[in-house]
Amino acid sequence: MAGGRRFSLRISRPLKKEVARLAQADGVSINMWIHTAIARRVGGEVTAEAFFKRLRDSSHPSAMLTLLKQSQED
């Protein structure tokens, strides 16, 4: 994370405790655990956005069905 910036985040005590537990179980810092969790979520959103854009741009019903079937295989 070279060149990272500080980012203040307020979370509840119980959530912080759970994050700390999960980070320790993964053998990483709380900061790295949160970074990874955010990156996974953003990656999932970007992937879903691309998928639905391709689906929307496909005007032929059989092409849409093929795209949906392919997504179930991934």
Coordinates of C-alpha atoms in Angstrom, one line a residue:
M1 CA 0.0 0.0 0.0
A2 CA 2.8 2.4 -0.8
G3 CA 1.6 6.0 -1.1
G4 CA -1.5 5.3 0.9
R5 CA -3.5 8.0 2.6
R6 CA -5.0 8.2 6.0
F7 CA -8.7 7.6 6.3
S8 CA -10.6 8.0 9.5
L9 CA -13.3 5.4 10.1
R10 CA -15.7 5.3 13.0
I11 CA -17.2 1.9 13.8
S12 CA -18.9 0.5 16.8
R13 CA -16.9 -1.2 19.5
P14 CA -18.4 -4.6 18.8
L15 CA -17.7 -4.4 15.1
K16 CA -14.1 -3.3 15.8
K17 CA -13.7 -6.2 18.2
E18 CA -14.9 -8.6 15.5
V19 CA -12.6 -7.1 12.8
A20 CA -9.7 -7.4 15.2
R21 CA -10.5 -11.0 15.8
L22 CA -10.8 -11.8 12.1
A23 CA -7.6 -9.9 11.3
Q24 CA -5.7 -11.8 13.9
A25 CA -7.1 -15.1 12.6
D26 CA -5.9 -14.1 9.1
G27 CA -2.5 -13.1 10.5
V28 CA -2.8 -9.5 9.2
S29 CA -3.2 -6.0 10.7
I30 CA -6.6 -4.5 11.2
N31 CA -5.7 -1.9 8.6
M32 CA -4.8 -4.6 6.0
W33 CA -7.9 -6.6 6.8
I34 CA -10.2 -3.6 6.3
H35 CA -8.3 -2.7 3.1
T36 CA -8.8 -6.2 1.7
A37 CA -12.5 -6.2 2.7
I38 CA -13.1 -2.9 0.9
A39 CA -11.1 -4.1 -2.1
R40 CA -13.2 -7.3 -2.4
R41 CA -16.4 -5.3 -2.2
V42 CA -15.3 -2.8 -4.8
G43 CA -14.1 -5.6 -7.1
G44 CA -17.5 -7.3 -6.7
E45 CA -19.3 -4.1 -7.5
V46 CA -17.2 -3.4 -10.6
T47 CA -17.7 -7.0 -11.8
A48 CA -21.4 -6.8 -11.3
E49 CA -21.6 -3.4 -13.0
A50 CA -19.7 -4.8 -16.1
F51 CA -21.9 -7.9 -16.1
F52 CA -25.2 -5.9 -16.1
K53 CA -23.8 -3.5 -18.7
R54 CA -23.1 -6.4 -21.0
L55 CA -26.5 -7.8 -20.3
R56 CA -28.2 -4.5 -20.9
D57 CA -26.3 -3.9 -24.1
S58 CA -27.3 -7.3 -25.5
S59 CA -30.5 -6.7 -27.4
H60 CA -31.0 -10.3 -28.5
P61 CA -32.8 -12.6 -26.0
S62 CA -30.7 -15.7 -26.8
A63 CA -27.5 -13.6 -26.2
M64 CA -28.8 -12.6 -22.8
L65 CA -29.6 -16.2 -21.9
T66 CA -26.1 -17.2 -22.9
L67 CA -24.6 -14.5 -20.8
L68 CA -26.7 -15.5 -17.8
K69 CA -25.7 -19.2 -18.2
Q70 CA -22.0 -18.2 -18.5
S71 CA -22.3 -16.2 -15.3
Q72 CA -23.5 -19.2 -13.4
E73 CA -20.5 -21.2 -14.5
D74 CA -18.0 -18.6 -13.0

